[in-house]
Structures are given as C-alpha cells and as structure tokens.
CSV table of C-alpha atoms in Angstrom, one decimal:
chain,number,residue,atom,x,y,z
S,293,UNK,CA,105.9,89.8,201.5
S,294,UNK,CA,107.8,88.5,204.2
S,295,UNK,CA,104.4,88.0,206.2
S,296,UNK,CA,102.5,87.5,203.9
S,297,UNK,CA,104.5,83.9,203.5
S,298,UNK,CA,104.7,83.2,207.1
S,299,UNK,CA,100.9,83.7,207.6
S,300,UNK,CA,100.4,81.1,204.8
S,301,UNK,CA,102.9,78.7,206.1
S,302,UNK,CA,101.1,79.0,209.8
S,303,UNK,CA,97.7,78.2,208.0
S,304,UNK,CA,99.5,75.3,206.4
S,305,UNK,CA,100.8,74.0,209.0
S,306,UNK,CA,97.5,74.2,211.5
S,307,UNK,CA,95.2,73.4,209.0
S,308,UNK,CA,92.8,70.9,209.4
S,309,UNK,CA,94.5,67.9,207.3
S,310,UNK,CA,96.4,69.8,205.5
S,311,UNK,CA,99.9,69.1,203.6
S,312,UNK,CA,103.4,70.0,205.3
S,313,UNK,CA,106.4,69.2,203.7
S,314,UNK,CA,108.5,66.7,204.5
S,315,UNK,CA,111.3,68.4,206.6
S,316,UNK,CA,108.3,70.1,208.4
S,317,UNK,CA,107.8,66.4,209.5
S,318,UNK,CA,111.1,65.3,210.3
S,319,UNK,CA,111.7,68.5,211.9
S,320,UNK,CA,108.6,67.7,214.5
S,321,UNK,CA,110.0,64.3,215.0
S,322,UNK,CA,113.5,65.7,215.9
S,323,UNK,CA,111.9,68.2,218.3
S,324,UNK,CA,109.7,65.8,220.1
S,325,UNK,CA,112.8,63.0,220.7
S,326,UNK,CA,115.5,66.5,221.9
S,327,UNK,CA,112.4,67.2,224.5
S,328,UNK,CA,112.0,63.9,225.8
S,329,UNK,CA,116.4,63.9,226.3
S,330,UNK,CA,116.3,66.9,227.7
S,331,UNK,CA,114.1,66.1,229.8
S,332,UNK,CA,115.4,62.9,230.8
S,333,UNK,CA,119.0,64.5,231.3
S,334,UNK,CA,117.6,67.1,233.1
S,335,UNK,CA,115.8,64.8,235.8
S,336,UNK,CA,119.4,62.0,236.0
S,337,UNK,CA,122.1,64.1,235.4
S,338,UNK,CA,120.6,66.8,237.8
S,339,UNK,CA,119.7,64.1,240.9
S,340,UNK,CA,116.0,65.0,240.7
S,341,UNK,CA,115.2,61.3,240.7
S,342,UNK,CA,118.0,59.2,242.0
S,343,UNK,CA,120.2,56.7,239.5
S,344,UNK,CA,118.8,53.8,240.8
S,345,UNK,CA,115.3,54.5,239.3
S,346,UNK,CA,115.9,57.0,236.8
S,347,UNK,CA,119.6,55.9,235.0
S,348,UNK,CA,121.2,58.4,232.8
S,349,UNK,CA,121.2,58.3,228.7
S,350,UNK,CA,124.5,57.3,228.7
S,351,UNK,CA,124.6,54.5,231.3
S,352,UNK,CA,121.7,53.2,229.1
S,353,UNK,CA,123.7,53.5,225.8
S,354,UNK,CA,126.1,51.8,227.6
S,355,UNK,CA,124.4,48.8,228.5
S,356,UNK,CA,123.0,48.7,225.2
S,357,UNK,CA,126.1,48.4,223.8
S,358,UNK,CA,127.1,45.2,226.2
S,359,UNK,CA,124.0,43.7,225.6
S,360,UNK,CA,124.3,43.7,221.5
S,361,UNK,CA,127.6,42.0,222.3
S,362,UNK,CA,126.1,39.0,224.5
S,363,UNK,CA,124.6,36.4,222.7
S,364,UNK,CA,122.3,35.8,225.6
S,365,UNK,CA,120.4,39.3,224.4
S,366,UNK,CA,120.4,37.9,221.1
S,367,UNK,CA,118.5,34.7,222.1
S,368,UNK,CA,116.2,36.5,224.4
S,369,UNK,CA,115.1,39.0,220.9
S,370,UNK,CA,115.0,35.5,219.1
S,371,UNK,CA,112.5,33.7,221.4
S,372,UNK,CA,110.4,36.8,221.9
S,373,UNK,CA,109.8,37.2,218.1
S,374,UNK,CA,109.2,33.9,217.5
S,375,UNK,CA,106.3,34.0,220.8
S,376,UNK,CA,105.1,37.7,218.8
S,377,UNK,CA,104.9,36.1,215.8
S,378,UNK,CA,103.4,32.6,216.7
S,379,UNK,CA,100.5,34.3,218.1
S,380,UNK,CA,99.8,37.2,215.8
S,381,UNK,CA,99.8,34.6,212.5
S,382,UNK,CA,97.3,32.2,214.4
S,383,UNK,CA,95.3,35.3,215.2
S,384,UNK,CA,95.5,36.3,211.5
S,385,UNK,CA,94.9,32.5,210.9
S,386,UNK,CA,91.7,32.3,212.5
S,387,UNK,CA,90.5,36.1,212.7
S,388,UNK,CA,90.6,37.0,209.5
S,389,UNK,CA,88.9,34.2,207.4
S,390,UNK,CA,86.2,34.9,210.3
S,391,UNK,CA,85.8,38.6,210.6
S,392,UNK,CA,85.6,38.2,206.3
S,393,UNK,CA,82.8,36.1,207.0
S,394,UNK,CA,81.4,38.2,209.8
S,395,UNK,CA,81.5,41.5,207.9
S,396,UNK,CA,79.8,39.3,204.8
S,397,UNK,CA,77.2,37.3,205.8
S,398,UNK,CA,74.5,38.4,208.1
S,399,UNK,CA,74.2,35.1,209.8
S,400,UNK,CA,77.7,34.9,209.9
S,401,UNK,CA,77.4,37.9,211.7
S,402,UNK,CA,75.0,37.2,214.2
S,403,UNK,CA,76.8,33.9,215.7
S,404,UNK,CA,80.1,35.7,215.4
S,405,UNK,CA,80.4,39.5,216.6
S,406,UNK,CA,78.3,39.2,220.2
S,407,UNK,CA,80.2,36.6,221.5
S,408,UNK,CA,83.1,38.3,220.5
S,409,UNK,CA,82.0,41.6,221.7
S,410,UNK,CA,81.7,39.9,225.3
S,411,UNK,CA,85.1,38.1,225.0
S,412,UNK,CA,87.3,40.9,223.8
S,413,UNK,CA,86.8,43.2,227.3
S,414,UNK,CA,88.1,40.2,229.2
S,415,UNK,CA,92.2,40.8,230.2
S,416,UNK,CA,94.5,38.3,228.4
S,417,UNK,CA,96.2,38.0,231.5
S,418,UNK,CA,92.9,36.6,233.7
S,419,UNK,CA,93.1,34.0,231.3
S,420,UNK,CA,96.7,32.6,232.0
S,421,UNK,CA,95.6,30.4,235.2
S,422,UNK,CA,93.6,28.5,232.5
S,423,UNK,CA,96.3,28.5,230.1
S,424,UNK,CA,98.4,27.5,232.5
S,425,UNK,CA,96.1,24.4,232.8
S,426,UNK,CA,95.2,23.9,229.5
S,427,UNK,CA,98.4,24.5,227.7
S,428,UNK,CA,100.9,23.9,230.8
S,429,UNK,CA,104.2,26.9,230.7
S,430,UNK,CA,105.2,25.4,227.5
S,431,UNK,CA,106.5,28.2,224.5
S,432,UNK,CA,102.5,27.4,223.5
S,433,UNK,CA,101.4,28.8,226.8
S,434,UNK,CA,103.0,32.2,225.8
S,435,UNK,CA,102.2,32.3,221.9
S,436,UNK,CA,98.7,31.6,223.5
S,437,UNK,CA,98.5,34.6,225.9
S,438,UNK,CA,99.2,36.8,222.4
S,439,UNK,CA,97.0,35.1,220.4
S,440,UNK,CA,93.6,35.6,222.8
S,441,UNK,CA,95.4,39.8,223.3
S,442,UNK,CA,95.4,39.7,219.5
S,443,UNK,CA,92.4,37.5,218.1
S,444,UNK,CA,89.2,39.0,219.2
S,445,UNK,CA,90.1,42.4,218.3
S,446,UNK,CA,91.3,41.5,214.9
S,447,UNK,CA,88.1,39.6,213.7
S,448,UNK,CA,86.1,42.4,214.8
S,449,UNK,CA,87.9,45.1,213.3
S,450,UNK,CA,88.2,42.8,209.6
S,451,UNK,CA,84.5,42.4,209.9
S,452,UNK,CA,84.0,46.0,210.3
S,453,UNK,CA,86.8,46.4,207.0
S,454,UNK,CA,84.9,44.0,205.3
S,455,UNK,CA,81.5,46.1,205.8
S,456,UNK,CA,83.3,49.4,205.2
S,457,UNK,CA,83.5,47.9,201.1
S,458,UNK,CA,81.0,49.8,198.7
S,459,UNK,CA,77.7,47.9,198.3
S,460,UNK,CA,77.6,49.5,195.1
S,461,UNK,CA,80.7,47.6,193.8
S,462,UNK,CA,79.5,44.4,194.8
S,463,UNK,CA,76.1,44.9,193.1
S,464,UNK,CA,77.6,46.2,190.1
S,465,UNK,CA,80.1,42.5,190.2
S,466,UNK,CA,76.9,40.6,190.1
S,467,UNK,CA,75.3,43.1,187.1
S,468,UNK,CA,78.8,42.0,184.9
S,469,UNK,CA,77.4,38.2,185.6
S,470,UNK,CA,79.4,37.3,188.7
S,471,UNK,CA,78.6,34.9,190.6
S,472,UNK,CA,78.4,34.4,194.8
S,473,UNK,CA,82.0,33.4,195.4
S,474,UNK,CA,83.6,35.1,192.4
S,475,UNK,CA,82.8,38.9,194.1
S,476,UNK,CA,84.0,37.9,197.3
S,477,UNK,CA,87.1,36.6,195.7
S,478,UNK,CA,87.6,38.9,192.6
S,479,UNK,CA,85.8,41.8,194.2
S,480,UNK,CA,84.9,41.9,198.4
S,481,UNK,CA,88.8,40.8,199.1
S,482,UNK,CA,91.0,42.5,197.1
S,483,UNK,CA,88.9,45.6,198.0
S,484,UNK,CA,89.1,44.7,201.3
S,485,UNK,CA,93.0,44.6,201.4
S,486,UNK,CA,93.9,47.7,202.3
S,487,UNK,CA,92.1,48.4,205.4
S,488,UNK,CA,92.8,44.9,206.5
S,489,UNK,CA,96.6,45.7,206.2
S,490,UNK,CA,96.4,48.9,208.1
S,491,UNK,CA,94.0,46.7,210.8
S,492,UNK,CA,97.2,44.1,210.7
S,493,UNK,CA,100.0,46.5,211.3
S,494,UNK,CA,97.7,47.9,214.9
S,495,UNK,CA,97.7,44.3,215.6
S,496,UNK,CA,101.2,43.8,215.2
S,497,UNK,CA,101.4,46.6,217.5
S,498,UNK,CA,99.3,45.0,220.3
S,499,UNK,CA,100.9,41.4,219.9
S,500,UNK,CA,104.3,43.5,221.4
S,501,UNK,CA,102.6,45.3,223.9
S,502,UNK,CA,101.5,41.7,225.3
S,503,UNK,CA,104.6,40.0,225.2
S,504,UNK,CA,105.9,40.9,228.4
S,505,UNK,CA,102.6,39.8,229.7
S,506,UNK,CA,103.4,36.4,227.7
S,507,UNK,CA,106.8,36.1,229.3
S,508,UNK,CA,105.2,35.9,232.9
S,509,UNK,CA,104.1,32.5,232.2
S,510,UNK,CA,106.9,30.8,233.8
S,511,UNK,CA,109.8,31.9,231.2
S,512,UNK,CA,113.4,31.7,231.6
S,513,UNK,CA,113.9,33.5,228.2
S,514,UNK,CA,112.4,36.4,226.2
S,515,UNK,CA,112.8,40.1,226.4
S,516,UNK,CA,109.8,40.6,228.9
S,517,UNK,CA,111.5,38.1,231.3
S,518,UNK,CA,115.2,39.8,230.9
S,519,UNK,CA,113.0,42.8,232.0
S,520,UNK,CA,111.2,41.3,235.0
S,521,UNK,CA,114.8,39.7,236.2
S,522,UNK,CA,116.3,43.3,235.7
S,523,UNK,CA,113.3,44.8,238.0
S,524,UNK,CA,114.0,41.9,240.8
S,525,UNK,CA,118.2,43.3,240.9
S,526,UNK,CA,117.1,46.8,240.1
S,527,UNK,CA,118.8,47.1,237.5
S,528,UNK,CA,117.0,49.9,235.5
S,529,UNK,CA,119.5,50.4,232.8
S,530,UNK,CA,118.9,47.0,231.9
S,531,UNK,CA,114.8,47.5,232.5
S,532,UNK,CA,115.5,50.2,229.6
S,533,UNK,CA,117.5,48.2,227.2
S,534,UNK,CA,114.9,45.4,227.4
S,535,UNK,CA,111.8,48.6,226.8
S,536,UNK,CA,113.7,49.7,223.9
S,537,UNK,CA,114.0,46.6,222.2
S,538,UNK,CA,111.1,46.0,221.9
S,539,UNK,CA,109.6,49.1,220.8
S,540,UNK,CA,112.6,48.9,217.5
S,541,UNK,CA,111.5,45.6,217.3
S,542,UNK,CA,107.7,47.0,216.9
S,543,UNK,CA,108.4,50.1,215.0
S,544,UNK,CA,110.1,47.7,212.6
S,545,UNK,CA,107.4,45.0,212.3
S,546,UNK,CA,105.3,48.4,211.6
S,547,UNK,CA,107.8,49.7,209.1
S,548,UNK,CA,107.7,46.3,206.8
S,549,UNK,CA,103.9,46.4,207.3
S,550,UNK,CA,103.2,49.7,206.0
S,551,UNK,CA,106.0,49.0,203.0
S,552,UNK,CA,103.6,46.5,201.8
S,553,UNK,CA,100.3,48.2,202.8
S,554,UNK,CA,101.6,51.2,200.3
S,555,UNK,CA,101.8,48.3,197.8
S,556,UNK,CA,98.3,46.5,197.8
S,557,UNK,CA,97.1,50.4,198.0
S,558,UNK,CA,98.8,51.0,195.1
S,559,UNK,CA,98.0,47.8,193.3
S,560,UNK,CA,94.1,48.3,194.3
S,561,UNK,CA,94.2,52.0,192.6
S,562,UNK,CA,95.9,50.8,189.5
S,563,UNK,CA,93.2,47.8,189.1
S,564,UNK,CA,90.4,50.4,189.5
S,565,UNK,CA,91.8,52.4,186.8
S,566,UNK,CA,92.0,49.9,184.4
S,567,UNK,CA,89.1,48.3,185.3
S,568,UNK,CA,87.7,52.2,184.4
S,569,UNK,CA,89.3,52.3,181.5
C-alpha cells in the first residue's frame, strides 16, 4: 500500500503539468534557498573565495541591517522607484495603445511591428551617448534609458496578446449588432486583459533589471549608483545589499501585479459565464 502511494505521488509530482500540493511547493522553494546558503557559507566561511569578493551571510545581514537604518538607503530606494516607474508607465503609455492597434489592424501592423522588430535588438545602453545629448543627465535621462529597455518589447508582445484573442468572439460581437469600436471596447480589450497583465508584470521585471544601467547616466543617487560606488571601495557586502534590494523591490512589483492579474482573470471568467448564461 505503502508503494503503491509513493509511486503515485512520484507520477504526480513528475508529471507533465501536473498538480502538487501546496507544501510540495513551498517545500521546493525552501530547498532551493538552503542550497544556495549552503553553498554560499560553504565557499566564505570556508576561505575558498576570499572575504573581499565573496562576504559572508552574516556580514551581509549585517550591513543590511545599517543600511535600513540610514536614511541615505532610504532615498536611494525612493529615487530608483520613482526612475523604474517613470519609465515603465510611459512605456505602458505609449506601447500599449500601440501594440492594441498593431495586434488589431493590419495596416496598423504593417507600419508598426518591422520597425519595431529592428529597434528592439538594439542595447538600451548604446543609446545613452544620445540621451545624454538629447535629454542631458537629468532624472529624464535615466527614466529614458528604462523606457527605450521596456517600450519596444512591450508593444510587440501586446500586439501578439491582442492577436492571441478568438476571431470567433469578435465575429460573433458583430453578429449581436456591434459595431467597429464597440468590440474593441466591449469585446477585443477586456478579452485582451489578462495576457496584457501577465505581459506587464515581465516588463516590470525588465524595467529593474535596467535600472542599474539607468543609474550610469551620471547619478549621484539610486540603488544602481550605491552599487557602482560600493564596487569602486570594494565593498561587496554593500554591492549585495544594493542586489538584494532590488530584487524585493521586483519580486514585490511582481507580487501586486499578479494580485490583480488573478482579479481581471477572475472578472473575465465570471463575465463569460453570464454572458453564457
């Protein structure tokens, strides 16, 4: 009997898409996080890398702790989310309405997506000698480095949401007598609302991974500049604090994201059924 259960929970657990509970989740979380400590530990508290590279867990808990007292930290997490998200809502600004229109019209399409397509394998940082011109080292300068990282990917990917929406449920909208710009407003968009929040939340994710790359445009402030002025005094611990930061300050951009993701998912499902029933 005994077997008999573990065999099923092995198939569970390795099958393709399939179901595991919930402290089957948590437990792989747990696991992977004791690996990476032990790991870490292993390699500074055992002098395989020296402490000036590699500092220990506790030196960096440490200087976390100093840093959540010093109201220096606190503006440098202040400026860097205002910089993260300055240029991920002009992105949205701009990219979405477009990529809506991209993934909609066929002409739209057309002058839109190459272009685009070109643009979007281009480095946001070969563009900050022209920023630099254009928009001096200003706050702008930065917000702009994280709009061009964010912007062309976004449009793309919310045309491709916007394609990804049944043709059959538009047609069927314009058999009930809709017109034109009532499906794309009753119909294409609120269908569309999902995927585009999911598309939103990798964005997010993107915007931090180029604010250090923001922060190089002259800055005094910001996270990404504590963490090149850490690097010039070697100051690792520091260098780890700064990393840290901003991936709590990601994962909790993500967290609100998906909070309200589940909620237009929810909200689309329930208007499908009534609109069933």
């Amino acid at each position: 009997m005994d077997t008999m259960v573990k065999k099923r929970r092995k198939s569970t657990l390795f099958a393709i898409r399939g179901d595991i509970s919930r402290r089957t989740y948590t437990s792989g979380v747990v696991l992977v996080v004791v690996i990476a400590m032990l790991f870490w530990s292993v390699l500074s508290y055992g002098d395989f890398v020296n402490r000036t590279f590699l500092p220990t867990p506790d030196q960096v808990l440490r200087q976390f702790a100093i840093q959540l007292q010093s109201s220096i930290f606190w503006n440098h997490v202040g400026i860097s989310i205002f910089r993260v998200g300055a240029g991920f809502l002009l992105a949205c600004l701009l990219g979405i309405p477009l990529g809506i229109m991209a993934g909609t019209f066929r002409f739209a399409e057309a002058l839109l997506v190459p272009p685009t397509e070109f643009i979007r394998y281009m480095p946001a940082t070969a563009f900050i000698p022209l920023i630099m011109v254009w928009a001096g080292i200003g706050e702008w300068a930065k917000v702009i480095v994280i709009f061009i990282g964010c912007f062309f990917q976004l449009m793309l990917m919310v045309a491709d949401n916007t394609r990804s929406v049944s043709n059959d449920l538009l047609q069927t909208s314009y058999t009930l007598g809709a017109n034109r710009w009532q499906v794309i407003e009753r119909v294409l968009i609120p269908a569309l609302l999902p995927d585009l929040m999911n598309t939103m939340r990798l964005i997010i994710g993107w915007a931090w991974t180029y604010l250090v790359v923001a922060e190089l445009v002259a800055a005094s402030s910001g996270l990404g500049f504590s963490i090149m002025k850490a690097q010039r005094f070697l100051n690792t611990d520091q260098i780890f604090v700064g990393i840290i930061a901003i991936g709590l300050l990601g994962l909790l951009t993500d967290r609100n994201l998906l909070i309200v993701t589940a909620d237009f998912s929810r909200g689309w499902k329930e208007g499908v059924k009534c609109c069933v029933l």
